[in-house]
CSV table of N, CA and C in Angstrom, one decimal:
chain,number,residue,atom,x,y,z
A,1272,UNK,N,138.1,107.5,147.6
A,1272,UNK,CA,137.8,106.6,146.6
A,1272,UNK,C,136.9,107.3,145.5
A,1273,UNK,N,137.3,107.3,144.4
A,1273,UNK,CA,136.5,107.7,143.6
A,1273,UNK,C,136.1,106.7,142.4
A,1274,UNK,N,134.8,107.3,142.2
A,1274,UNK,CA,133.8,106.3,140.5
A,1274,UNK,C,133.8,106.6,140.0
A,1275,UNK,N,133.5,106.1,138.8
A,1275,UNK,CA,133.2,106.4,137.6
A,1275,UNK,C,131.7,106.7,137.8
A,1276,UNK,N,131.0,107.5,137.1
A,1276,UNK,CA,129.7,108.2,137.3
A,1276,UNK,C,129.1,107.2,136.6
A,1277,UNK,N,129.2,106.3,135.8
A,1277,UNK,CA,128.4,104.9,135.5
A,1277,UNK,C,127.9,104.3,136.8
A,1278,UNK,N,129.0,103.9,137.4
A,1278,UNK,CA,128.9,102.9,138.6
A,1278,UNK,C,128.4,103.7,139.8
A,1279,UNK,N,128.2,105.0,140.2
A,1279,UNK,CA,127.8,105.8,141.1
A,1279,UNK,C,125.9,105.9,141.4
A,1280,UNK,N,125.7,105.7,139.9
A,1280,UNK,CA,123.8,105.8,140.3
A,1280,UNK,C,123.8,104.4,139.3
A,1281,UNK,N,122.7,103.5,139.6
A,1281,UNK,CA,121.9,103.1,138.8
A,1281,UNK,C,120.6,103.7,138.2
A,1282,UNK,N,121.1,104.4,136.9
A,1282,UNK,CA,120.7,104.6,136.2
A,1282,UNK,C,118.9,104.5,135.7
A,1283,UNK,N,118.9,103.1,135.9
A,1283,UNK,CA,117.5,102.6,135.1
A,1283,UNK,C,116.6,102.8,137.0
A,1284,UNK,N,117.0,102.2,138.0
A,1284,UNK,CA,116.4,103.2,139.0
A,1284,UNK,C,116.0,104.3,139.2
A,1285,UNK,N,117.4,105.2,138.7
A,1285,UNK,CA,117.1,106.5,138.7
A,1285,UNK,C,116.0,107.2,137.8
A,1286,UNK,N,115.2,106.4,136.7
A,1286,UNK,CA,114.8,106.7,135.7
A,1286,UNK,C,113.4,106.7,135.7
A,1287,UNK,N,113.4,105.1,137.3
A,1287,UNK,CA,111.9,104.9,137.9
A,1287,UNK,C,111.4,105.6,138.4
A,1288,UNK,N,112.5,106.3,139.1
A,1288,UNK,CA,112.1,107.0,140.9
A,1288,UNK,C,111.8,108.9,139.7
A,1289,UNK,N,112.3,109.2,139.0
A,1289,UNK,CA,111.8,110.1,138.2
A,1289,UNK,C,110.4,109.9,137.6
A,1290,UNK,N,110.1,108.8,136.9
A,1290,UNK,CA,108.9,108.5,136.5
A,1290,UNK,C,108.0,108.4,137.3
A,1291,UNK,N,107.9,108.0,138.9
A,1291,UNK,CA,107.1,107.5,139.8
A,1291,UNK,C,107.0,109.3,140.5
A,1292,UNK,N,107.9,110.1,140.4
A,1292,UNK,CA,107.9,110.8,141.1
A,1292,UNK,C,107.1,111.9,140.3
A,1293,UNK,N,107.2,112.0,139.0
A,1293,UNK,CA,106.5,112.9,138.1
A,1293,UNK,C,106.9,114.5,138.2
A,1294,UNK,N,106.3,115.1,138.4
A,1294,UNK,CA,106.4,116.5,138.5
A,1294,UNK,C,107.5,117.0,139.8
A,1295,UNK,N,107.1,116.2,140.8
A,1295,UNK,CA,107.6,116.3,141.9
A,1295,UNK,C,109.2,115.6,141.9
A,1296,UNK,N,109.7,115.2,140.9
A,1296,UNK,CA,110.7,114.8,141.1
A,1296,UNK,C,112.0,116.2,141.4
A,1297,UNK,N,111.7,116.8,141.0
A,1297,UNK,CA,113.3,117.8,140.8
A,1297,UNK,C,113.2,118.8,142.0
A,1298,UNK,N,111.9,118.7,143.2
A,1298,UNK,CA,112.1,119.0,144.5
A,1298,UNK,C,112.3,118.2,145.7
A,1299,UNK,N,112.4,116.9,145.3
A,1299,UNK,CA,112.5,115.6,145.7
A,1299,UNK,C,113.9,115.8,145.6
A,1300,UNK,N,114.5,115.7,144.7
A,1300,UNK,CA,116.2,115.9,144.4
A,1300,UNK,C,116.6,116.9,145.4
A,1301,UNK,N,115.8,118.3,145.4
A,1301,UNK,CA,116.2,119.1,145.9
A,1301,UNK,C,116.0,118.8,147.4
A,1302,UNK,N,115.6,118.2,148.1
A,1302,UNK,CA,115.3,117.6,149.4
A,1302,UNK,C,116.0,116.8,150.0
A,1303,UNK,N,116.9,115.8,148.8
A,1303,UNK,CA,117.7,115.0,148.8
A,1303,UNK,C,118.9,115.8,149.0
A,1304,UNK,N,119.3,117.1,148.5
A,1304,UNK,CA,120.4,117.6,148.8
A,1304,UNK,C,120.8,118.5,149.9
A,1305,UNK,N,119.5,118.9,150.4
A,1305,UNK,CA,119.0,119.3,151.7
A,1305,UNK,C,119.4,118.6,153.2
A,1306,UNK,N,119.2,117.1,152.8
A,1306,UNK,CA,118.9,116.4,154.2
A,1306,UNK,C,120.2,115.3,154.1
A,1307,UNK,N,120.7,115.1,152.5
A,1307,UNK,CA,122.2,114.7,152.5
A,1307,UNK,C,123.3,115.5,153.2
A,1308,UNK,N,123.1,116.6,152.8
A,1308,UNK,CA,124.1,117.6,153.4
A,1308,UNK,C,124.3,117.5,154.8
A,1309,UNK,N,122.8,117.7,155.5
A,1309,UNK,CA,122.7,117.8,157.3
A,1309,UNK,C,123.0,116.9,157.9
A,1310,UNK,N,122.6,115.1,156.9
A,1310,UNK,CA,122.8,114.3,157.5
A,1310,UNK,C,124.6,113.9,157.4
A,1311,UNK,N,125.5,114.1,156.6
A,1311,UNK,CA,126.6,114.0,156.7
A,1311,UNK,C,127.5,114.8,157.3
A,1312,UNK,N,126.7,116.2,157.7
A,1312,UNK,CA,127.5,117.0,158.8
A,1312,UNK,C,126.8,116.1,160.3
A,1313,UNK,N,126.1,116.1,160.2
A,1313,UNK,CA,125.8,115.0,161.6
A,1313,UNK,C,126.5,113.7,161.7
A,1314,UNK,N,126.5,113.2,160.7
A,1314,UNK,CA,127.5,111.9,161.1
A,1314,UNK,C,129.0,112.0,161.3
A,1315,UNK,N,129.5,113.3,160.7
A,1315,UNK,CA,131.0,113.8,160.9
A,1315,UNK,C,131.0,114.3,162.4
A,1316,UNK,N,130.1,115.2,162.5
A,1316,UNK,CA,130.2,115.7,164.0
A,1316,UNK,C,130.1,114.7,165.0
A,1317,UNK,N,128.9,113.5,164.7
A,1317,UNK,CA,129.0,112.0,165.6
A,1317,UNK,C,130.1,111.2,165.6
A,1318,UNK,N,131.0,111.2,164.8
A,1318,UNK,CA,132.4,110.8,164.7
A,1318,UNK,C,132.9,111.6,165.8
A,1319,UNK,N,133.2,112.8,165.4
A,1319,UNK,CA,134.2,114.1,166.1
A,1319,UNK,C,133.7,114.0,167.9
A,1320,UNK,N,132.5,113.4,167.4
A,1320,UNK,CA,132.2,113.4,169.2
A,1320,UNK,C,132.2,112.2,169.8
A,1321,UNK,N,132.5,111.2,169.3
A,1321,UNK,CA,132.7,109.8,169.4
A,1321,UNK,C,131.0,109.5,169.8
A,1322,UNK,N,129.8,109.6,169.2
A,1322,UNK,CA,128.8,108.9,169.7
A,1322,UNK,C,128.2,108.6,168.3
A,1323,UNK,N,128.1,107.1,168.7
A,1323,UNK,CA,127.7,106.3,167.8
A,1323,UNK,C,126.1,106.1,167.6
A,1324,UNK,N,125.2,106.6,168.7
A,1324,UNK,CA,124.1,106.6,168.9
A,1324,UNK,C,123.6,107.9,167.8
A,1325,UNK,N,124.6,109.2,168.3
A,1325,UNK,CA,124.1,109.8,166.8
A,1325,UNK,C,124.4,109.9,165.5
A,1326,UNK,N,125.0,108.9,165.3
A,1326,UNK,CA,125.4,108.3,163.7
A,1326,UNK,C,123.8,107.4,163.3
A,1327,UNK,N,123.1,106.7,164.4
A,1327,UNK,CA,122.4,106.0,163.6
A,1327,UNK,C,121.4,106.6,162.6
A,1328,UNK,N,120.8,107.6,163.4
A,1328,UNK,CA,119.7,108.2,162.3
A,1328,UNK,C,119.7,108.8,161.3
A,1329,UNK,N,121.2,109.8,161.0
A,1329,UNK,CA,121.3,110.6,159.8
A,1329,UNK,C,122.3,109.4,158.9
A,1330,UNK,N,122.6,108.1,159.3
A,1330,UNK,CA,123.1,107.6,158.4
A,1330,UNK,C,122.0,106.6,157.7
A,1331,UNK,N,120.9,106.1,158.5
A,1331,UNK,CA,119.5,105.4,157.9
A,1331,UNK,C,119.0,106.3,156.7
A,1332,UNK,N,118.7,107.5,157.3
A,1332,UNK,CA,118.0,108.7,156.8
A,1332,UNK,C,118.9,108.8,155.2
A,1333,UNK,N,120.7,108.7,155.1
A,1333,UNK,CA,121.1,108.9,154.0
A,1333,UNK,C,120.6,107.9,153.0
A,1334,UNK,N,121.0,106.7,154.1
A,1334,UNK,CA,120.8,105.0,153.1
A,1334,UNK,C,119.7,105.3,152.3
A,1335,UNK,N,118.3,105.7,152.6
A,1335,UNK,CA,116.9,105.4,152.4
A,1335,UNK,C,117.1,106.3,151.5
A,1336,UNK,N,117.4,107.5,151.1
A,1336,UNK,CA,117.0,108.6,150.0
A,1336,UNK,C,118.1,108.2,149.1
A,1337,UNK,N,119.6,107.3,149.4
A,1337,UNK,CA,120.3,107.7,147.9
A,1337,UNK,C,120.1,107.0,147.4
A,1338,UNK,N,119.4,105.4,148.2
A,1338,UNK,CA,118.5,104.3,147.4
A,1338,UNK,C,117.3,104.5,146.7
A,1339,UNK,N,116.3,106.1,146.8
A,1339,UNK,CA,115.2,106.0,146.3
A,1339,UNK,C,116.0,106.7,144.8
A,1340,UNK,N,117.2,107.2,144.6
A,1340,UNK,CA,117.6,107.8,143.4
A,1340,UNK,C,118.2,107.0,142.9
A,1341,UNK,N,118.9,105.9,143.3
A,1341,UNK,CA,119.6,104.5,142.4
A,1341,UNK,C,121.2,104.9,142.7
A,1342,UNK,N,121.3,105.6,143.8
A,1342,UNK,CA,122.8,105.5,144.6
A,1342,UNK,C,123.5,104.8,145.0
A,1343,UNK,N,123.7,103.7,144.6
A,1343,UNK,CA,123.4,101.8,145.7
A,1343,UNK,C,124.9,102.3,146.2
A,1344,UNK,N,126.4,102.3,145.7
A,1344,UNK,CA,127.4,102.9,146.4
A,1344,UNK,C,127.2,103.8,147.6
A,1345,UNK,N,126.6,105.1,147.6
A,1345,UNK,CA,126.4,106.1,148.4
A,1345,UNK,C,125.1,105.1,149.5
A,1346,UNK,N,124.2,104.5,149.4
A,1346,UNK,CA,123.4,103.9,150.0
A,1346,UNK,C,124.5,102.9,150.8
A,1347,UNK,N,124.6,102.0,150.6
A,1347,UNK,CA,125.7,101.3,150.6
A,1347,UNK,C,126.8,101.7,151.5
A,1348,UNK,N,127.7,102.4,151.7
A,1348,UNK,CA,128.2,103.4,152.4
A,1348,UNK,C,127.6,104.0,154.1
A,1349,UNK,N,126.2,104.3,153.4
A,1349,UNK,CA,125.7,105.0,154.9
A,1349,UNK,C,125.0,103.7,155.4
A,1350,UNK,N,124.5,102.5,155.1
A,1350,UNK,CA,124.1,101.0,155.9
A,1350,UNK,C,125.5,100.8,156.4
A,1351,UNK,N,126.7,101.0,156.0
A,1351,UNK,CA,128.3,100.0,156.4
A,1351,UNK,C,128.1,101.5,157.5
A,1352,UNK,N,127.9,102.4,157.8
A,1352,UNK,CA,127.9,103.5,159.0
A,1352,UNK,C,126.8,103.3,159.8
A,1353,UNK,N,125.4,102.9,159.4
A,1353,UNK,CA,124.4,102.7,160.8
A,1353,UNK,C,124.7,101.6,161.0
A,1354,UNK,N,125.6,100.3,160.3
A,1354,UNK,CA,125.5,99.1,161.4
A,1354,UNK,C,126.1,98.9,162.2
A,1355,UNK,N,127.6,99.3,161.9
A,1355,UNK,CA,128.6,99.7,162.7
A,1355,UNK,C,128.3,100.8,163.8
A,1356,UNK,N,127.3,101.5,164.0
A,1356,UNK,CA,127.0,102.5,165.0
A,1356,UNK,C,126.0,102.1,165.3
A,1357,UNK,N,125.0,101.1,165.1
A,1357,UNK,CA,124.1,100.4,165.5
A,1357,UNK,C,124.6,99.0,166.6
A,1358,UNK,N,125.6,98.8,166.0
A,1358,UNK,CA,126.5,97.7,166.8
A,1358,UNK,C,127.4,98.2,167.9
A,1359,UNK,N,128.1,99.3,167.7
A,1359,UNK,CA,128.1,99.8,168.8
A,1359,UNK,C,127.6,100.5,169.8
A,1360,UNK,N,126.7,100.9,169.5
A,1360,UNK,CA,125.6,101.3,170.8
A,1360,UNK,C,125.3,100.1,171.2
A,1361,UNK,N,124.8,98.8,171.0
A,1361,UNK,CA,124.8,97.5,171.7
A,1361,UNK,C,126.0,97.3,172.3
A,1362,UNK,N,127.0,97.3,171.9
A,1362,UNK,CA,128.7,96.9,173.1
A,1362,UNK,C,128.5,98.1,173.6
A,1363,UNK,N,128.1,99.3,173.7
A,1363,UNK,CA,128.9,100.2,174.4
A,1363,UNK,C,129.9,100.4,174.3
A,1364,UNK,N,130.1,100.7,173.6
A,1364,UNK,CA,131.7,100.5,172.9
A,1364,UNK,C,131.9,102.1,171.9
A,1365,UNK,N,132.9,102.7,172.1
A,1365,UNK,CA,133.3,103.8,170.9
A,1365,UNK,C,133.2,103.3,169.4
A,1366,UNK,N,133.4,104.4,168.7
A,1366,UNK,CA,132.2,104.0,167.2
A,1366,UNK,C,133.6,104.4,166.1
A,1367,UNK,N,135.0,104.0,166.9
A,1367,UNK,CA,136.2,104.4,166.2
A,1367,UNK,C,136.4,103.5,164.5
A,1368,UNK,N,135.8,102.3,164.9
A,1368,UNK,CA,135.8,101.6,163.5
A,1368,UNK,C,134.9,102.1,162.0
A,1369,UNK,N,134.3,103.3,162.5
A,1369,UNK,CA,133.5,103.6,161.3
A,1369,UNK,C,134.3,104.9,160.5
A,1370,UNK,N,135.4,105.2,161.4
A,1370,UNK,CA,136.2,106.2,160.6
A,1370,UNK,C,136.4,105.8,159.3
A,1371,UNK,N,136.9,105.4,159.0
A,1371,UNK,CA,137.7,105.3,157.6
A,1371,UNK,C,136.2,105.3,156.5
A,1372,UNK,N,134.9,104.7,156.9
A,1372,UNK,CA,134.2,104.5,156.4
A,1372,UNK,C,133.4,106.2,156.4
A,1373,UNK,N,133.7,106.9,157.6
A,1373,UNK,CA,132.7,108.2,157.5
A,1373,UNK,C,133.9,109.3,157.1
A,1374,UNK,N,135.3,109.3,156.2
A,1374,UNK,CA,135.9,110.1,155.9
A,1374,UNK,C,136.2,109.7,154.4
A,1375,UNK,N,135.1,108.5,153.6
A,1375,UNK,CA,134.7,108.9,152.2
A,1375,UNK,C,133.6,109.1,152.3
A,1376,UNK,N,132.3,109.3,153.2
A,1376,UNK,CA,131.1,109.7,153.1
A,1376,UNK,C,131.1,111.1,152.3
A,1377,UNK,N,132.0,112.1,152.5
A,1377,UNK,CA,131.4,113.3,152.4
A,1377,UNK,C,131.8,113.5,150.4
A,1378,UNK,N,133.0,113.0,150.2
A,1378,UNK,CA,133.3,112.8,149.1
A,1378,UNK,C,132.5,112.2,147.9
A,1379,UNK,N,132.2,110.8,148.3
A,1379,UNK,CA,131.2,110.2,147.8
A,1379,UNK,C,130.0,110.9,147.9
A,1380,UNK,N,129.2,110.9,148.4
A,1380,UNK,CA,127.8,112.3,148.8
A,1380,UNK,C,128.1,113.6,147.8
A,1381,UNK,N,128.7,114.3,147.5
A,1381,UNK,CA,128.7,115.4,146.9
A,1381,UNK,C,129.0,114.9,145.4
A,1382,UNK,N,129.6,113.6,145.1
A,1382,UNK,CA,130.2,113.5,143.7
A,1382,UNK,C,129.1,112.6,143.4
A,1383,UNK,N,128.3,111.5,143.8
A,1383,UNK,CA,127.3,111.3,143.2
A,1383,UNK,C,126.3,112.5,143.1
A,1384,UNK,N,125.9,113.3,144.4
A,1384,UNK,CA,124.9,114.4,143.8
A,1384,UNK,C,124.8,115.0,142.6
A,1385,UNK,N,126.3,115.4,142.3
A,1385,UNK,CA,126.9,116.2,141.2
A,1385,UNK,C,126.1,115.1,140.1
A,1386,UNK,N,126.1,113.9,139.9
A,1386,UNK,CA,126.0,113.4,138.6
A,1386,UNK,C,124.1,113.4,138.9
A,1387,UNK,N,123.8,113.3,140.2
A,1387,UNK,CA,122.2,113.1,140.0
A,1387,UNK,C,121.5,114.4,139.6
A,1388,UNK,N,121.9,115.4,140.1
A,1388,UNK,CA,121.9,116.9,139.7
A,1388,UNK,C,121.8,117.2,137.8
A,1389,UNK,N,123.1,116.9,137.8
A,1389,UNK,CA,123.4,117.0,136.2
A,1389,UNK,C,122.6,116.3,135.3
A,1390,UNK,N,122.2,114.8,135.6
A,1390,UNK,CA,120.8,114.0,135.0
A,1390,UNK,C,119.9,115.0,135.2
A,1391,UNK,N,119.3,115.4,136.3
A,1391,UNK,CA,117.9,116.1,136.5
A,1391,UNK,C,118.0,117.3,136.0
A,1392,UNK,N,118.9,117.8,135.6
A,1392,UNK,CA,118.3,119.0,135.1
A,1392,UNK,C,118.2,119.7,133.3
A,1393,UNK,N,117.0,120.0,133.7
A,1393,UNK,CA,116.5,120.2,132.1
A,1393,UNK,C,117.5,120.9,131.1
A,1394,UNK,N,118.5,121.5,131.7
A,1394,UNK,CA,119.0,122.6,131.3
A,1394,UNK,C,120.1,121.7,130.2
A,1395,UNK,N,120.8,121.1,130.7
A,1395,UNK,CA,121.7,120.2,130.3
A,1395,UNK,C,121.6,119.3,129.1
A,1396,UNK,N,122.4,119.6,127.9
A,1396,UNK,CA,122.4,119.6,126.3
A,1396,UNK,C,123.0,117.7,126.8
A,1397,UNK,N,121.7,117.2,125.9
A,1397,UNK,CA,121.7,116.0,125.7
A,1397,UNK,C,121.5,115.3,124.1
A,1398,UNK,N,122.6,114.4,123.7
A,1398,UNK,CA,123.3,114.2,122.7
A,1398,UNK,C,121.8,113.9,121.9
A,1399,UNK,N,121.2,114.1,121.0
A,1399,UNK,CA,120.3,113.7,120.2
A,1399,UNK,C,120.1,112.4,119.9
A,1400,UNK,N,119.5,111.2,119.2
A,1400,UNK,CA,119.6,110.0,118.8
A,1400,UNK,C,119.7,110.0,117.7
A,1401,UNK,N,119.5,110.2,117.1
A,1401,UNK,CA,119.1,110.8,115.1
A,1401,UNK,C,120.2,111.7,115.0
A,1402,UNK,N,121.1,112.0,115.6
A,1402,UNK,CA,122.1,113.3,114.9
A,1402,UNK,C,121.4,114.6,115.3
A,1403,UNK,N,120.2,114.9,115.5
A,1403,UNK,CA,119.4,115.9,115.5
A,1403,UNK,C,119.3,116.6,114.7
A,1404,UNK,N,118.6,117.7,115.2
A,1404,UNK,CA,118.3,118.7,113.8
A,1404,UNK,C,119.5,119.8,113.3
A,1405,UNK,N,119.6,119.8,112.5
A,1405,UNK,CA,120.7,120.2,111.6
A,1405,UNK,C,122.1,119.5,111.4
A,1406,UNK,N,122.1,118.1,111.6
A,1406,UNK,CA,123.3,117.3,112.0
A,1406,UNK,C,122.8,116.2,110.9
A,1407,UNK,N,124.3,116.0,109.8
A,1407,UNK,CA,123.9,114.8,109.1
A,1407,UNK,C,124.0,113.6,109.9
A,1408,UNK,N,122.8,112.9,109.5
A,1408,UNK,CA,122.8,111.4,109.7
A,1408,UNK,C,123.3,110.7,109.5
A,1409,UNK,N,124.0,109.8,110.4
A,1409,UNK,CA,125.0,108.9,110.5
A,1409,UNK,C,125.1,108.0,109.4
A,1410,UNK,N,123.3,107.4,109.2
A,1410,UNK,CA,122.7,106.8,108.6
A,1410,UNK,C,122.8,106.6,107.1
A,1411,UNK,N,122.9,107.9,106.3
A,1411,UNK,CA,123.5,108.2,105.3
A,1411,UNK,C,124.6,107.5,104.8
């Protein structure tokens, strides 16, 4: 399934959790890409191994950080995988129902990062408001 990078972050969240985070935001990001990564190789491998008990943690662990960037899809995503593997560790039951749901995880995870990455970083030529400098004004 793919988005449109509009609908992938909320934006004005994302804008908080930069503001709230200050200085520290852009190793915060970088922590977020750290522990997204591990936790999605863990929830593939808890699939591959049928245990739904180790889906719950690295899928809580994703929910909670791609909600502190305004990821609500990718958040979103990893709650529909710990509840389903939270529900099945109560039946005792195999955690076959959360396939379909943990073989867009990895997709979704790397293509929102891509757009959180690309916002955070200083590097990246952002359109002026004013036309900028050396650019006639619209205004004119």
């Amino acid at each position: 399934m793919s988005f449109e990078g509009s609908t992938l972050v909320d934006w004005a969240a994302f804008a908080q959790a930069r503001s709230e985070l200050g200085a520290g935001f852009v190793r915060i990001l970088g922590y977020f890409r750290e522990d997204g990564i591990k936790s999605v190789a863990a929830i593939e491998q808890a699939m591959r191994g049928s245990s739904a008990a180790a889906m719950v943690i690295p899928a809580h662990t994703l929910k909670g950080e791609a909600r502190q960037f305004g990821a609500d899809p990718l958040g979103a995503l990893a709650e529909t995988i710990e509840e389903i593997a939270r529900d099945c560790v109560e039946r005792q039951d195999t955690c076959e129902e959360a396939l379909e749901h943990v073989v867009r995880l990895r997709p979704l995870f790397f293509e929102t990062l891509a757009l959180l990455e690309r916002e955070a970083n200083p590097l990246v030529a952002r359109r002026p408001a004013g036309g900028g400098f050396g650019r006639k004004s619209s205004a004119l």
